[in-house]
């Protein structure tokens, strides 16, 4: 079902105590100020997940997620973490295919397709990230990049599985740069994503999927971005580390 979602990606920030404090602040602000039906997700480092998932039990509409999982069920993969382990602490989401993982950890669409499968198997909703680099935007090939990421990353799924995934469009050139895609630029790509999904599956399914925008999203630019027809919310990096900013972004859907 298509939902409004604001998801925070803390990336590799905050020690344990800082993370618990920030999450508690967000939960309290949300309780006092959020009036809409929007879903709120916080994707923290692994160390916080057990603690914040316990706090999330008493919080309306707030869920937790990881930022990565391993593609195998279990076994001799020192330093890795499985979908089952993440699910067992009460998290519901996992970010997959973030451009930082693609760029710095060599994650390919082929590998990501396996991660998507294991996430769905263990009832974790993948927030599957796609997006073009600055060069790909400037050369005009961004539509084909987006299509390839979708085709190789998620188009092996059955139509039914699409109820359990969220897509995030994150232009790489907008991440952490303060350079946001304009609402028109973002809308153009979101509409394209929906069109490609409609062609691969059907238009009902394409209409039902939630597609988030990510890349230098803040309380100031979120209202214009989120008012676009095909933008269902945001994946928020830097601004998710400040309870006031994150909650203000969530409140765009009040
Ligand atoms: P910023 O909001 O810091 O640009 O990060 C976006 C992002 O990468 C979210 O996953």
XYZ file of N, CA, C and O in Angstrom, residues 18-95:
312
model
N 24.286 8.483 22.703
C 23.779 9.580 21.854
C 22.605 9.109 20.994
O 21.631 9.836 20.797
N 22.718 7.891 20.489
C 21.650 7.352 19.634
C 20.358 7.152 20.406
O 19.260 7.487 19.935
N 20.483 6.621 21.623
C 19.288 6.388 22.446
C 18.632 7.726 22.807
O 17.410 7.875 22.750
N 19.468 8.728 23.134
C 18.902 10.044 23.467
C 18.178 10.640 22.270
O 17.065 11.157 22.400
N 18.818 10.595 21.117
C 18.201 11.180 19.927
C 16.875 10.479 19.608
O 15.858 11.139 19.349
N 16.884 9.155 19.673
C 15.655 8.430 19.349
C 14.550 8.777 20.347
O 13.392 8.979 19.959
N 14.912 8.860 21.632
C 13.907 9.207 22.656
C 13.323 10.586 22.392
O 12.116 10.802 22.519
N 14.183 11.520 22.018
C 13.696 12.875 21.701
C 12.715 12.834 20.532
O 11.658 13.471 20.563
N 13.085 12.080 19.503
C 12.217 11.992 18.321
C 10.859 11.393 18.709
O 9.803 11.916 18.342
N 10.895 10.320 19.490
C 9.638 9.669 19.899
C 8.747 10.659 20.657
O 7.537 10.740 20.421
N 9.346 11.427 21.552
C 8.549 12.396 22.331
C 7.983 13.503 21.454
O 6.821 13.877 21.584
N 8.798 14.010 20.555
C 8.311 15.077 19.661
C 7.202 14.554 18.763
O 6.201 15.239 18.536
N 7.397 13.350 18.259
C 6.388 12.757 17.368
C 5.068 12.589 18.116
O 3.996 12.900 17.600
N 5.168 12.128 19.360
C 3.954 11.913 20.160
C 3.194 13.228 20.344
O 1.972 13.289 20.221
N 3.922 14.299 20.586
C 3.280 15.592 20.854
C 2.832 16.319 19.595
O 1.886 17.091 19.632
N 3.535 16.102 18.490
C 3.352 17.017 17.359
C 2.838 16.389 16.075
O 2.350 17.101 15.202
N 2.993 15.073 15.940
C 2.636 14.480 14.646
C 1.189 14.026 14.653
O 0.765 13.277 15.535
N 0.447 14.524 13.702
C -0.990 14.263 13.659
C -1.409 13.405 12.479
O -2.530 12.952 12.403
N -0.523 13.226 11.529
C -0.913 12.525 10.296
C -0.761 11.012 10.409
O -0.496 10.475 11.483
N -0.910 10.353 9.284
C -0.819 8.898 9.217
C 0.555 8.450 8.714
O 0.746 7.277 8.413
N 1.474 9.403 8.568
C 2.764 9.063 7.979
C 3.542 8.067 8.835
O 3.466 8.111 10.049
N 4.297 7.205 8.152
C 5.177 6.278 8.859
C 6.539 6.926 9.045
O 7.031 7.625 8.170
N 7.123 6.649 10.188
C 8.433 7.221 10.521
C 9.379 6.049 10.756
O 9.027 5.104 11.477
N 10.532 6.103 10.133
C 11.493 5.007 10.256
C 12.843 5.597 10.633
O 13.233 6.635 10.085
N 13.531 4.948 11.552
C 14.892 5.365 11.873
C 15.832 4.197 11.587
O 15.691 3.117 12.175
N 16.754 4.404 10.649
C 17.736 3.374 10.310
C 19.052 3.736 10.973
O 19.737 4.681 10.569
N 19.369 2.993 12.011
C 20.527 3.316 12.854
C 21.661 2.340 12.573
O 21.471 1.317 11.923
N 22.851 2.625 13.114
C 23.892 1.590 13.153
C 23.394 0.381 13.950
O 22.462 0.499 14.762
N 24.027 -0.757 13.746
C 23.556 -2.000 14.380
C 23.484 -1.886 15.907
O 22.559 -2.412 16.522
N 24.464 -1.216 16.501
C 24.528 -1.207 17.974
C 23.283 -0.599 18.627
O 22.936 -0.943 19.742
N 22.622 0.315 17.923
C 21.454 0.971 18.525
C 20.164 0.183 18.346
O 19.165 0.480 19.015
N 20.185 -0.769 17.433
C 18.891 -1.294 16.964
C 18.056 -1.973 18.041
O 16.842 -1.830 18.076
N 18.718 -2.728 18.907
C 17.950 -3.411 19.956
C 17.300 -2.377 20.877
O 16.100 -2.429 21.165
N 18.096 -1.407 21.304
C 17.596 -0.382 22.230
C 16.484 0.465 21.629
O 15.446 0.680 22.252
N 16.684 0.936 20.409
C 15.663 1.831 19.849
C 14.419 1.052 19.434
O 13.308 1.575 19.493
N 14.590 -0.207 19.051
C 13.403 -0.994 18.678
C 12.528 -1.226 19.907
O 11.295 -1.235 19.819
N 13.158 -1.390 21.078
C 12.389 -1.548 22.315
C 11.626 -0.248 22.607
O 10.439 -0.271 22.960
N 12.283 0.887 22.428
C 11.609 2.181 22.662
C 10.492 2.416 21.647
O 9.476 3.053 21.949
N 10.689 1.892 20.442
C 9.707 2.127 19.366
C 8.380 1.401 19.626
O 7.348 1.791 19.084
N 8.419 0.381 20.481
C 7.187 -0.391 20.746
C 6.073 0.496 21.289
O 4.898 0.259 21.022
N 6.447 1.505 22.064
C 5.432 2.382 22.663
C 5.173 3.625 21.824
O 4.467 4.525 22.250
N 5.791 3.690 20.663
C 5.683 4.923 19.865
C 4.808 4.687 18.643
O 5.014 3.744 17.903
N 3.891 5.575 18.468
C 2.988 5.488 17.319
C 3.725 5.675 16.001
O 4.412 6.661 15.819
N 3.533 4.748 15.083
C 4.039 4.947 13.712
C 5.551 5.047 13.583
O 6.035 5.475 12.550
N 6.304 4.724 14.632
C 7.761 4.791 14.501
C 8.333 3.376 14.422
O 8.071 2.543 15.286
N 9.096 3.116 13.354
C 9.730 1.806 13.179
C 11.237 2.000 13.089
O 11.725 3.117 12.943
N 11.931 0.884 13.129
C 13.393 0.946 13.059
C 13.897 0.080 11.909
O 13.212 -0.823 11.438
N 15.111 0.388 11.490
C 15.694 -0.390 10.399
C 17.205 -0.368 10.452
O 17.813 0.486 11.117
N 17.799 -1.310 9.717
C 19.255 -1.380 9.591
C 19.673 -0.663 8.305
O 18.829 -0.262 7.499
N 20.992 -0.529 8.151
C 21.505 0.150 6.942
C 22.160 -0.827 5.978
O 22.654 -0.436 4.923
N 22.173 -2.107 6.365
C 22.813 -3.125 5.531
C 22.541 -4.481 6.172
O 22.271 -4.554 7.372
N 22.591 -5.528 5.365
C 22.600 -6.912 5.880
C 23.489 -7.729 4.947
O 23.773 -7.287 3.827
N 23.876 -8.914 5.399
C 24.588 -9.836 4.516
C 23.570 -10.627 3.703
O 22.417 -10.774 4.121
N 24.021 -11.104 2.563
C 23.092 -11.801 1.649
C 22.846 -13.260 2.015
O 21.917 -13.870 1.506
N 23.693 -13.817 2.900
C 23.501 -15.227 3.284
C 22.700 -15.307 4.580
O 22.629 -14.364 5.344
N 22.159 -16.502 4.808
C 21.335 -16.738 6.011
C 22.150 -16.611 7.301
O 21.714 -16.005 8.265
N 23.316 -17.270 7.308
C 24.153 -17.336 8.512
C 25.478 -17.978 8.109
O 25.629 -18.375 6.955
N 26.401 -18.064 9.046
C 27.610 -18.810 8.754
C 28.880 -18.044 9.040
O 28.888 -17.068 9.789
N 29.980 -18.521 8.426
C 31.314 -17.991 8.718
C 31.567 -16.734 7.898
O 32.255 -16.759 6.874
N 30.964 -15.638 8.342
C 31.143 -14.342 7.668
C 31.493 -13.312 8.743
O 30.665 -12.470 9.122
N 32.679 -13.427 9.246
C 33.127 -12.605 10.385
C 32.830 -11.120 10.171
O 33.158 -10.567 9.128
N 32.182 -10.551 11.148
C 31.912 -9.111 11.103
C 30.641 -8.737 10.376
O 30.317 -7.547 10.293
N 29.931 -9.701 9.846
C 28.700 -9.391 9.094
C 27.461 -9.612 9.965
O 27.555 -10.124 11.088
N 26.315 -9.263 9.434
C 25.071 -9.406 10.195
C 23.968 -9.886 9.260
O 23.925 -9.497 8.098
N 23.096 -10.761 9.770
C 22.091 -11.377 8.897
C 20.729 -10.705 9.038
O 20.438 -10.038 10.037
N 19.892 -10.953 8.036
C 18.521 -10.433 8.062
C 17.780 -10.968 9.287
O 17.056 -10.228 9.966
N 17.985 -12.246 9.579
C 17.283 -12.848 10.716
C 17.687 -12.174 12.038
O 16.845 -11.935 12.912
N 18.975 -11.873 12.149
C 19.443 -11.196 13.371
C 18.811 -9.809 13.513
O 18.381 -9.421 14.602
N 18.734 -9.102 12.409
C 18.127 -7.754 12.449
C 16.644 -7.854 12.811
O 16.128 -7.123 13.654
N 15.970 -8.799 12.175
C 14.537 -8.968 12.441
C 14.289 -9.326 13.904
O 13.301 -8.907 14.504
N 15.215 -10.106 14.472
C 15.002 -10.623 15.829
C 15.027 -9.533 16.900
O 14.557 -9.757 18.013
N 15.574 -8.365 16.584
C 15.539 -7.287 17.595
C 14.328 -6.382 17.411
O 14.150 -5.394 18.138
N 13.506 -6.680 16.423
C 12.270 -5.908 16.266
C 12.319 -4.860 15.170
O 11.390 -4.062 15.023
N 13.392 -4.843 14.376
C 13.457 -3.878 13.265
C 12.599 -4.393 12.098
O 12.424 -5.599 11.931
N 12.081 -3.448 11.319
C 11.196 -3.813 10.204
C 11.740 -3.465 8.827
O 11.177 -3.861 7.823
N 12.769 -2.655 8.788
C 13.269 -2.139 7.506
C 14.766 -2.393 7.372
O 15.474 -2.585 8.356
N 15.248 -2.347 6.127
C 16.693 -2.300 5.895
C 16.958 -1.480 4.623
O 16.282 -1.664 3.613
N 17.887 -0.547 4.747
C 18.315 0.212 3.564
C 19.233 -0.702 2.747
O 20.168 -1.284 3.289
